[in-house]
Short mmCIF file of C-alpha atoms and ligand atoms in Angstrom, two decimals:
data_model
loop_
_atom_site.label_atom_id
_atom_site.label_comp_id
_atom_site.label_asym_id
_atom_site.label_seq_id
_atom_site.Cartn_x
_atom_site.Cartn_y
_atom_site.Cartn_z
CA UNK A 1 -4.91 -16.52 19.41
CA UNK A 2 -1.97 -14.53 19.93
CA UNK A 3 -0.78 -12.11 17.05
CA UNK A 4 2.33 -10.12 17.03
CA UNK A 5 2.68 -6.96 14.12
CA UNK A 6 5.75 -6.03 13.11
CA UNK A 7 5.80 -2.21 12.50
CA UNK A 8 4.23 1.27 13.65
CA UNK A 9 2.26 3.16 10.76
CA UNK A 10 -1.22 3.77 10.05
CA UNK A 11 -1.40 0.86 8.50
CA UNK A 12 -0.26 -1.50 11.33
CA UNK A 13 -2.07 0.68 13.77
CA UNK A 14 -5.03 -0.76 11.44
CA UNK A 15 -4.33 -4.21 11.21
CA UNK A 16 -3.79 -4.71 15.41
CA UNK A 17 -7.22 -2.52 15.89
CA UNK A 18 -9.00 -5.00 13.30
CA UNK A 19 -7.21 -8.59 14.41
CA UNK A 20 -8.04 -7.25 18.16
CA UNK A 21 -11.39 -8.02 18.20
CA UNK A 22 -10.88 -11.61 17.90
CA UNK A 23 -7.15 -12.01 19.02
CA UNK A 24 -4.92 -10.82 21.53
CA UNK A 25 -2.10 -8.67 20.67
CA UNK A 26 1.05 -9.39 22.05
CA UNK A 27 4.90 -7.03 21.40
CA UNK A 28 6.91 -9.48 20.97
CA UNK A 29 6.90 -12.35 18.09
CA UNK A 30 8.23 -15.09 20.04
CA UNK A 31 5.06 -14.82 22.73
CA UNK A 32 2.59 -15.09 19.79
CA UNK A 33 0.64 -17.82 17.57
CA UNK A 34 1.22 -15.46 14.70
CA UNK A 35 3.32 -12.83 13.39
CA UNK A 36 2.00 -9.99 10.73
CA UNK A 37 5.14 -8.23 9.44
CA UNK A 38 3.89 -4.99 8.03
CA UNK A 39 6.93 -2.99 5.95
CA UNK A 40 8.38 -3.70 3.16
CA UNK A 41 11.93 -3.35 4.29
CA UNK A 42 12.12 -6.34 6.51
CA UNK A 43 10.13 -8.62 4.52
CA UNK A 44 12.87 -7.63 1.62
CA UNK A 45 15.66 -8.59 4.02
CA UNK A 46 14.81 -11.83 4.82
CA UNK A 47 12.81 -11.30 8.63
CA UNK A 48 9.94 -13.65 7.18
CA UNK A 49 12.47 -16.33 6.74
CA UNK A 50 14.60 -16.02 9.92
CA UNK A 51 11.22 -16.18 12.12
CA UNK A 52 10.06 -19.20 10.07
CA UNK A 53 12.96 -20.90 11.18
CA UNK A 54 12.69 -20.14 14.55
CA UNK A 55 9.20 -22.24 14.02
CA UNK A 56 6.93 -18.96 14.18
CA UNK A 57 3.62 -19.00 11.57
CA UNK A 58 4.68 -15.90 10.06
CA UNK A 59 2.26 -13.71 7.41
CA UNK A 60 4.73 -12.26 5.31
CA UNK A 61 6.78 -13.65 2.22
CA UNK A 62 10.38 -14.90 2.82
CA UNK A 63 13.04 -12.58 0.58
CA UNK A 64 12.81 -15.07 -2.46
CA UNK A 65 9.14 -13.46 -2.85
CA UNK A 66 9.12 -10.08 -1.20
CA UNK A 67 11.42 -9.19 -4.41
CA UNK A 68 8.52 -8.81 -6.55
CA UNK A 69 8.64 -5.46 -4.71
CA UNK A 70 12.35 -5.26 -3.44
CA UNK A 71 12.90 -5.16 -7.74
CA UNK A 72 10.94 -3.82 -10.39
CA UNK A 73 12.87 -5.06 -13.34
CA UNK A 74 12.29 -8.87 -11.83
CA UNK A 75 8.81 -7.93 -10.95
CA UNK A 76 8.53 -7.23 -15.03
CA UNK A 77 10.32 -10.55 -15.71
CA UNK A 78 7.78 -12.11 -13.95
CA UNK A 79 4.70 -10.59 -15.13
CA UNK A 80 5.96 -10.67 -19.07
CA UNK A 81 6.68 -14.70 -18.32
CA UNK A 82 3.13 -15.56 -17.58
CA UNK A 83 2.04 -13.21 -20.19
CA UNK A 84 0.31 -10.69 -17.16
CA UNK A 85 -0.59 -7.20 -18.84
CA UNK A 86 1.49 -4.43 -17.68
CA UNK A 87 3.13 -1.33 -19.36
CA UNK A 88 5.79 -1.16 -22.21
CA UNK A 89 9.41 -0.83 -20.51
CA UNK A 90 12.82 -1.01 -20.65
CA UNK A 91 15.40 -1.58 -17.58
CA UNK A 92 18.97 0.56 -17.60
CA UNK A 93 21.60 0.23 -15.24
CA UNK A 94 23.33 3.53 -17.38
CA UNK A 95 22.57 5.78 -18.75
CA UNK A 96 23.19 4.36 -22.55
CA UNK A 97 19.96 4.19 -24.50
CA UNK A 98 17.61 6.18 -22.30
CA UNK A 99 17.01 8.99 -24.25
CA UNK A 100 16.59 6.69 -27.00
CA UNK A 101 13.87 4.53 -25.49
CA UNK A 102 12.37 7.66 -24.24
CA UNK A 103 11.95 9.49 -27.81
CA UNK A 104 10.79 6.06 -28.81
CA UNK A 105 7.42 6.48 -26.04
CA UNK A 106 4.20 8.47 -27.04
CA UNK A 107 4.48 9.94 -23.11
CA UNK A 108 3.66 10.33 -20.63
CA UNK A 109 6.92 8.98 -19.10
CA UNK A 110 7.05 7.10 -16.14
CA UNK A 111 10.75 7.10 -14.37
CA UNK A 112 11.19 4.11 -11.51
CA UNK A 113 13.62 3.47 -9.14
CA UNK A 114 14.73 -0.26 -9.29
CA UNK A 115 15.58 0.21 -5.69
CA UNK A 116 13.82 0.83 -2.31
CA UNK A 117 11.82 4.31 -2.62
CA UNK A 118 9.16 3.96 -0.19
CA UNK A 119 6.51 4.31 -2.65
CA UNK A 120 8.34 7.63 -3.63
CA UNK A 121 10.75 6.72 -6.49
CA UNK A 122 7.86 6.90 -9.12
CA UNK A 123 7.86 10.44 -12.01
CA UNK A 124 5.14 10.64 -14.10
CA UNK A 125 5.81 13.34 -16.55
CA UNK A 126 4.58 14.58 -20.40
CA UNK A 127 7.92 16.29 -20.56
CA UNK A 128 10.84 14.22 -22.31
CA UNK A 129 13.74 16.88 -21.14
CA UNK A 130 11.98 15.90 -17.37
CA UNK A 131 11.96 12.67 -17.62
CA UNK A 132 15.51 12.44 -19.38
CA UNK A 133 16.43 14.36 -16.50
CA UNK A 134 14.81 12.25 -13.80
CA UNK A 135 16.18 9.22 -15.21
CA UNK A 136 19.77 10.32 -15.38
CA UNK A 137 19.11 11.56 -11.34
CA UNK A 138 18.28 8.04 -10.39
CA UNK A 139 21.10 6.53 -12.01
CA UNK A 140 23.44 7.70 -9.60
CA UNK A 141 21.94 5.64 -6.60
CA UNK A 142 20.85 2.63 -9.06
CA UNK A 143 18.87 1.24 -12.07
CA UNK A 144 16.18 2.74 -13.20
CA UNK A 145 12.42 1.04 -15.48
CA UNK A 146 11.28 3.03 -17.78
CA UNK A 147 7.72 2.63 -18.69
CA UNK A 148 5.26 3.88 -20.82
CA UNK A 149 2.22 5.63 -19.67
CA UNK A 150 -1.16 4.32 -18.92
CA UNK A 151 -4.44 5.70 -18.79
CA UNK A 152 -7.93 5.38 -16.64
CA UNK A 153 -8.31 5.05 -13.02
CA UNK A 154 -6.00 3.21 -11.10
CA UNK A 155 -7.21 0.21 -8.23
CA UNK A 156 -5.60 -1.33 -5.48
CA UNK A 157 -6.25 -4.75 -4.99
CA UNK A 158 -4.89 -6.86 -1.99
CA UNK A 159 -5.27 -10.18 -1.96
CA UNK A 160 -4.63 -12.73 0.77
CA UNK A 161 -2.11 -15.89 -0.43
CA UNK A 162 -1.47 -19.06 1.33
CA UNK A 163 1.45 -20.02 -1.38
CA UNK A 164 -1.34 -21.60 -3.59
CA UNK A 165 -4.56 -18.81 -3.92
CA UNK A 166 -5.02 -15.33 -4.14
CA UNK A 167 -7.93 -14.41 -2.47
CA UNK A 168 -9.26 -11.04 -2.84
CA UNK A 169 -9.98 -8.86 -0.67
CA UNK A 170 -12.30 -5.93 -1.17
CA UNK A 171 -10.85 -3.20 -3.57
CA UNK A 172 -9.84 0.33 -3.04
CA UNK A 173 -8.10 3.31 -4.74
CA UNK A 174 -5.41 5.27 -3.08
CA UNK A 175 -4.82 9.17 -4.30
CA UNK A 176 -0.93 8.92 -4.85
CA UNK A 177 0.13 12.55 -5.34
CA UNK A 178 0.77 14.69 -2.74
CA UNK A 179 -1.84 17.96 -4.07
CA UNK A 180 -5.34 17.94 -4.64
CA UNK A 181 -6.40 17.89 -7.67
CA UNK A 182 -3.75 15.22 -8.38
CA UNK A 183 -0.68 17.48 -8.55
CA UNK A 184 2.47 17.70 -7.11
CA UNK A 185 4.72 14.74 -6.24
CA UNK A 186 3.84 11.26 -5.91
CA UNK A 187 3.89 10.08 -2.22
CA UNK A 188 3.18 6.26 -0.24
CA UNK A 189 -0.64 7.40 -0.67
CA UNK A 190 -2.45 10.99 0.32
CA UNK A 191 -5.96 9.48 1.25
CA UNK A 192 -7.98 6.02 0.28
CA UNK A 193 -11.52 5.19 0.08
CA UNK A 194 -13.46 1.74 -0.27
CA UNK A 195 -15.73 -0.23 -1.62
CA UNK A 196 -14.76 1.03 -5.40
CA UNK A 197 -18.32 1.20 -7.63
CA UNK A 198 -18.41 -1.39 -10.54
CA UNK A 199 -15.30 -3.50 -9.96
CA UNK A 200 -15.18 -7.23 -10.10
CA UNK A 201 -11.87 -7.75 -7.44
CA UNK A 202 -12.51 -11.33 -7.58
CA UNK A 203 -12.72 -11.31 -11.67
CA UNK A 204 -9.39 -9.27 -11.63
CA UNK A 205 -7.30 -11.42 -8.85
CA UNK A 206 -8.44 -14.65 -11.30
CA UNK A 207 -7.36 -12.81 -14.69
CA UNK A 208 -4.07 -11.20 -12.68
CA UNK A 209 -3.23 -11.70 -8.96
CA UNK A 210 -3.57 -16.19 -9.69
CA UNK A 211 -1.41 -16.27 -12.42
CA UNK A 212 1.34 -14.10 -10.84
CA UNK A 213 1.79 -16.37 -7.69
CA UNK A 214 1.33 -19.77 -10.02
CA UNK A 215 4.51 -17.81 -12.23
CA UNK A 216 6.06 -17.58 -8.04
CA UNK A 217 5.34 -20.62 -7.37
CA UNK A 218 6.41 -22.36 -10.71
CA UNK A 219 9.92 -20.69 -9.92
CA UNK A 220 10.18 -22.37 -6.23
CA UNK A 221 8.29 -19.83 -4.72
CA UNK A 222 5.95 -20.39 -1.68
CA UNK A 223 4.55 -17.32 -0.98
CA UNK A 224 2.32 -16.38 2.37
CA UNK A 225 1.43 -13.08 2.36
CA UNK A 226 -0.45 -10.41 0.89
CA UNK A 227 0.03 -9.35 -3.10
CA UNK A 228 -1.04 -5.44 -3.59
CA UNK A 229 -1.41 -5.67 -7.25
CA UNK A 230 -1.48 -1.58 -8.46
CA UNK A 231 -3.38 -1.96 -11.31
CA UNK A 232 -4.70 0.80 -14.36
CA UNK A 233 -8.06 -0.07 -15.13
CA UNK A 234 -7.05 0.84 -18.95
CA UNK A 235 -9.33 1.21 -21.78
CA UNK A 236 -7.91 -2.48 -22.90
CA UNK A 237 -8.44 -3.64 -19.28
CA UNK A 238 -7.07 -3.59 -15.87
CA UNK A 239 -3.24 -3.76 -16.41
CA UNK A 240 -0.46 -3.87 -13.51
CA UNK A 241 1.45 -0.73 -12.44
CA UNK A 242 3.14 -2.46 -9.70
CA UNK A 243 2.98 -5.00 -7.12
CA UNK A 244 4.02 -4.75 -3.69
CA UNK A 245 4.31 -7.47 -0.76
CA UNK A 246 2.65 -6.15 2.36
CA UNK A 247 -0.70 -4.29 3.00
CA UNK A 248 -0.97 -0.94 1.77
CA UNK A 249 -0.74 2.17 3.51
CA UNK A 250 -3.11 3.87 4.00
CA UNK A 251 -5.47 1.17 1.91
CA UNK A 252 -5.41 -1.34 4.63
CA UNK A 253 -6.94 1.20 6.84
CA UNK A 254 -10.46 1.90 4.95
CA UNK A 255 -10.35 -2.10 3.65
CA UNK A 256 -9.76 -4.11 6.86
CA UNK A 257 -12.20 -2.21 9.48
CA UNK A 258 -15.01 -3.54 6.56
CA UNK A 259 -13.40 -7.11 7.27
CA UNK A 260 -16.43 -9.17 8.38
CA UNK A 261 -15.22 -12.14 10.40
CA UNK A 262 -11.67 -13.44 12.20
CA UNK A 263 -8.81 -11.43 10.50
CA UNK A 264 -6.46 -13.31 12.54
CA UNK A 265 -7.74 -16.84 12.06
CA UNK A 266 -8.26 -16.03 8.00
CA UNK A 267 -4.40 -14.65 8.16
CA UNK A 268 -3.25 -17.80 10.26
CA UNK A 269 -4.70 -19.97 7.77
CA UNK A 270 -2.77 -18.41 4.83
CA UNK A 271 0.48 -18.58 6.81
CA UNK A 272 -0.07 -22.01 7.59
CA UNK A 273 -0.20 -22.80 3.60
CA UNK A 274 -4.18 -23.95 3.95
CA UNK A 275 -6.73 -20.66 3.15
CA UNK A 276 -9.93 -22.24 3.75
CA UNK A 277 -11.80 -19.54 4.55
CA UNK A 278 -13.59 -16.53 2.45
CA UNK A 279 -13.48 -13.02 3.45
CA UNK A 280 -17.07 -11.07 3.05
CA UNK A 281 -17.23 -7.52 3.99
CA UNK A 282 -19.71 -5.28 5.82
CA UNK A 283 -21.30 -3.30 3.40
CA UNK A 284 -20.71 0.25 4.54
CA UNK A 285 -18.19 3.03 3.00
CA UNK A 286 -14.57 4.04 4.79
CA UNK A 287 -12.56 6.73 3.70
CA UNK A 288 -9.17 7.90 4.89
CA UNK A 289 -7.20 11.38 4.47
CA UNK A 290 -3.87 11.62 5.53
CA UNK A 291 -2.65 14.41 7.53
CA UNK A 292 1.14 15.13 6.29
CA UNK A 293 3.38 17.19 7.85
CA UNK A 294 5.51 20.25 6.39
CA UNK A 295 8.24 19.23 3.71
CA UNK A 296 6.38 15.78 2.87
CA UNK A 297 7.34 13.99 0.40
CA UNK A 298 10.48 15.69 0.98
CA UNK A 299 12.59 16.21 4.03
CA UNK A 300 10.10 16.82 6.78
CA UNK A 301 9.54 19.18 9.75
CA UNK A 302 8.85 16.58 12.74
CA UNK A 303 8.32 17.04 17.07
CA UNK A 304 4.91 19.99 16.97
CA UNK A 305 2.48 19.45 18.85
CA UNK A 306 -0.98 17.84 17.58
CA UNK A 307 -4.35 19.75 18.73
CA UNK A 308 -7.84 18.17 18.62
CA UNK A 309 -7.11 14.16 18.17
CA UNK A 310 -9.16 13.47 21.22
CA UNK A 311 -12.03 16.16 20.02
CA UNK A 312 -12.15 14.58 16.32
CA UNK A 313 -11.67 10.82 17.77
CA UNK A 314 -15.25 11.14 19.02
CA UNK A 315 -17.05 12.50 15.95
CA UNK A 316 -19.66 9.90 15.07
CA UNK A 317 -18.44 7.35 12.37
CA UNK A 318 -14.95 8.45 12.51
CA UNK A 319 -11.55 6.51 13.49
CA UNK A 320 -8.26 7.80 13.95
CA UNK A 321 -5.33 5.49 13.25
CA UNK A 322 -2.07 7.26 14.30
CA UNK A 323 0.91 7.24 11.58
CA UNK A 324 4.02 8.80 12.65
CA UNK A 325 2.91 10.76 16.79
CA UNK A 326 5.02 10.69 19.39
CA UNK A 327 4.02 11.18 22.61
CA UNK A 328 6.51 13.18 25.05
CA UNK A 329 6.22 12.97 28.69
CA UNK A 330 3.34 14.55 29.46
CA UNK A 331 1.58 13.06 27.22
CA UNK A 332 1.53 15.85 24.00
CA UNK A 333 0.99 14.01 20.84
CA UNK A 334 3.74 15.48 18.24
CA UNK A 335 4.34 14.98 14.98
CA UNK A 336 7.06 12.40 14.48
CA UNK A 337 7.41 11.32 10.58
CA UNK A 338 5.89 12.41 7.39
CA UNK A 339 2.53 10.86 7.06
CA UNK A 340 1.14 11.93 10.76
CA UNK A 341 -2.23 10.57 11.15
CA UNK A 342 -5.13 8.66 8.88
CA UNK A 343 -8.58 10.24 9.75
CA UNK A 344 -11.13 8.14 8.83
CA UNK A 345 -14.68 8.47 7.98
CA UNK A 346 -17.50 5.70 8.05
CA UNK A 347 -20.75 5.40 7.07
CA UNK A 348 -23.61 3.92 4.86
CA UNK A 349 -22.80 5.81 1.78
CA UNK A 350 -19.30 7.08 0.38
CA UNK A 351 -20.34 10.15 0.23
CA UNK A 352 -20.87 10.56 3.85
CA UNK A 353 -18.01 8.92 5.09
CA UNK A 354 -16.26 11.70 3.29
CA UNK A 355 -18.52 14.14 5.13
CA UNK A 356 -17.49 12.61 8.26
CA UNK A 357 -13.55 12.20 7.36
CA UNK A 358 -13.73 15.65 6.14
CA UNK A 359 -15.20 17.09 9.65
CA UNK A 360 -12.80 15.22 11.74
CA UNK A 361 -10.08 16.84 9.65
CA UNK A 362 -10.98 20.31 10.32
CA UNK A 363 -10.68 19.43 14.38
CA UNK A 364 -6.84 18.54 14.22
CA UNK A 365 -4.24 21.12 13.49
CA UNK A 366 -0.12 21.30 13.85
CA UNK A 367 2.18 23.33 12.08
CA UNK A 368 2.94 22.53 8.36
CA UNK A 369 0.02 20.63 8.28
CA UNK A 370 -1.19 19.63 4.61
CA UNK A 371 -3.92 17.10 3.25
CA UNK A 372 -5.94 16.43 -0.33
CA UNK A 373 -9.21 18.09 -0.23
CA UNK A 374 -10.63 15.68 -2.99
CA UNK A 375 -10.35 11.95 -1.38
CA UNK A 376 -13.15 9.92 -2.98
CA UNK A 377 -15.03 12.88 -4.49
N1 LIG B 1 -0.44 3.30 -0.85
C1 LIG B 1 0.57 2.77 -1.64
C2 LIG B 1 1.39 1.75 -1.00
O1 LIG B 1 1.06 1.21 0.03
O2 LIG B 1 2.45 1.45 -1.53
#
């Protein structure tokens, strides 16, 4: 089989290395059997659809679906219609009522955008005059969900849809802020490890990840692509932070390497409406720590050069899937976006897949360089 990927992060980087050892990768969609689409952005603007009709087998959901993620306040319509736990909120458009609805949460406050953030719109804060603040901020580019706060470890499930079943794939947890310790800013993800200890995926995608895409599909919906269902695993249960309509990044790249099996024939068969098959996983650990250049989340400081990708790309158990490095003409890997590069650790036990993630890290330097020091620990 032939499979075309739309997109360039880690994360694609991760799905062509996996679906290449049992398809061939082609660039363009129009020479291939089928085509992944990666980012959110043109799944939101409709590229699922227009390749569809060019009669391409496309994993990815058409616009209709990829709004789930494209806008939060629908997202909450359609979790609260099939009665799918998820935080208290409110949507504005204005300001009018915020503060209100605010002083009316126990906090923490949780300030979204209803618009494209790139995983970056989100403020968690225990300070009302913050998130008052926040809120008003966003306003100006857009509405806004306010949500109350939720406690316990969060989980990222993905789970594989052919229009009809969610199929889950093994979990993992992402580290969303950008500081160890879980400080700072939130960001698209810091680091991600995988398997998670003690958590039923497939229990979860019945009691959450099913019932969203029968609500999708009751509405007209026929959606072929993955569901990342965020979830808090609250004291009252695993509850949904947020869904999103592609792989995540980096979670696809410590999930799908443990992918036993054809990745591109199990994909195919969900974009052909007809999942037949059932993903198992080899039972070792991955874990991934993003390297981040200066500025990131922020405006970043892009184009110095990388040192020691080769050196830690031959550590034993470790993979390198390059995020955002450009190569000039002489070859000189620089940095060329925020996220730079997912260094990856593998092994028998979690805790030395770390080891291994951890000693890759300390080969690779460039300026402004920045990374969590407490993935999976
Ligand atoms: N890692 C979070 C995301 O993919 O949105």
């Amino acid at each position: 089989m032939r499979v075309a990927v739309i997109g360039n992060g880690g994360r694609e980087h991760a799905l062509r290395s996996v679906l290449s050892r049992t398809a061939e990768i082609v660039e363009r969609p129009n020479d291939a059997d089928l085509v992944v689409i990666g980012p959110e952005t043109p799944l939101i603007a409709g590229l699922a659809d227009e390749l569809r009709a060019s009669g391409l087998r496309v994993f990815g959901p058409g616009a209709d679906g990829a709004r789930l993620e494209g806008s939060k306040a629908w997202m909450k319509e359609v979790l609260q219609s099939a009665g799918i736990p998820t935080a208290r909120h409110q949507a504005f458009a204005d300001a009018e009522g915020v503060a209100g609805f605010l002083e009316s949460l126990p906090g923490p406050y949780v300030i979204k955008t209803d618009y494209q953030a790139a995983g970056k719109g989100v403020l968690v804060t225990d300070s009302l005059v913050a998130a008052v603040d926040d809120a008003r901020a966003k306003l100006e580019h857009g509405g806004i969900i306010i949500e109350e706060g939720m406690t316990g470890p969060e989980l990222t499930l993905l789970c594989v849809c052919d229009g009809r079943r969610a199929v889950a794939l093994t979990p993992s947890r992402d580290h969303k802020r950008v500081g160890t310790g879980d400080v700072g800013p939130m960001t698209g993800g810091m680091g991600a490890f995988s398997p998670v200890e003690g958590v039923d995926g497939d229990a979860i995608a019945k009691a959450i990840v099913q019932p969203t895409l029968d609500a999708l599909r009751q509405r007209g919906i026929d959606y072929r692509g993955v569901l990342y269902a965020g979830l808090m695993l609250t004291p009252d249960g695993p509850k949904v932070v947020e869904y999103n309509v592609r792989f995540g990044d980096p979670e696809t790249q410590v999930v799908l390497p443990r992918f036993a099996g054809d990745l591109a024939a199990f994909l195919s068969e969900a974009a052909a409406g007809d999942l037949q098959a059932e993903p198992s996983f080899i039972d070792d650990a991955w874990v991934t720590v993003v390297l981040a250049t200066e500025g990131y989340p922020g405006p970043v400081r892009t184009g110095d050069p990388i040192r020691g990708l080769d050196e830690a790309a031959t550590l034993e158990g470790v993979t390198i899937f390059e995020a955002a490095v450009a190569r000039d003409g002489d070859g000189v890997a620089r940095t060329a976006g925020g996220r730079v590069v997912n260094v990856c650790g593998s092994a028998a036990t979690l805790a030395e897949a770390r080891r291994r993630a951890y000693a890759a890290v300390e080969q690779i330097s460039f300026t402004g360089m920045h990374y969590r020091k407490d993935i999976a620990s």
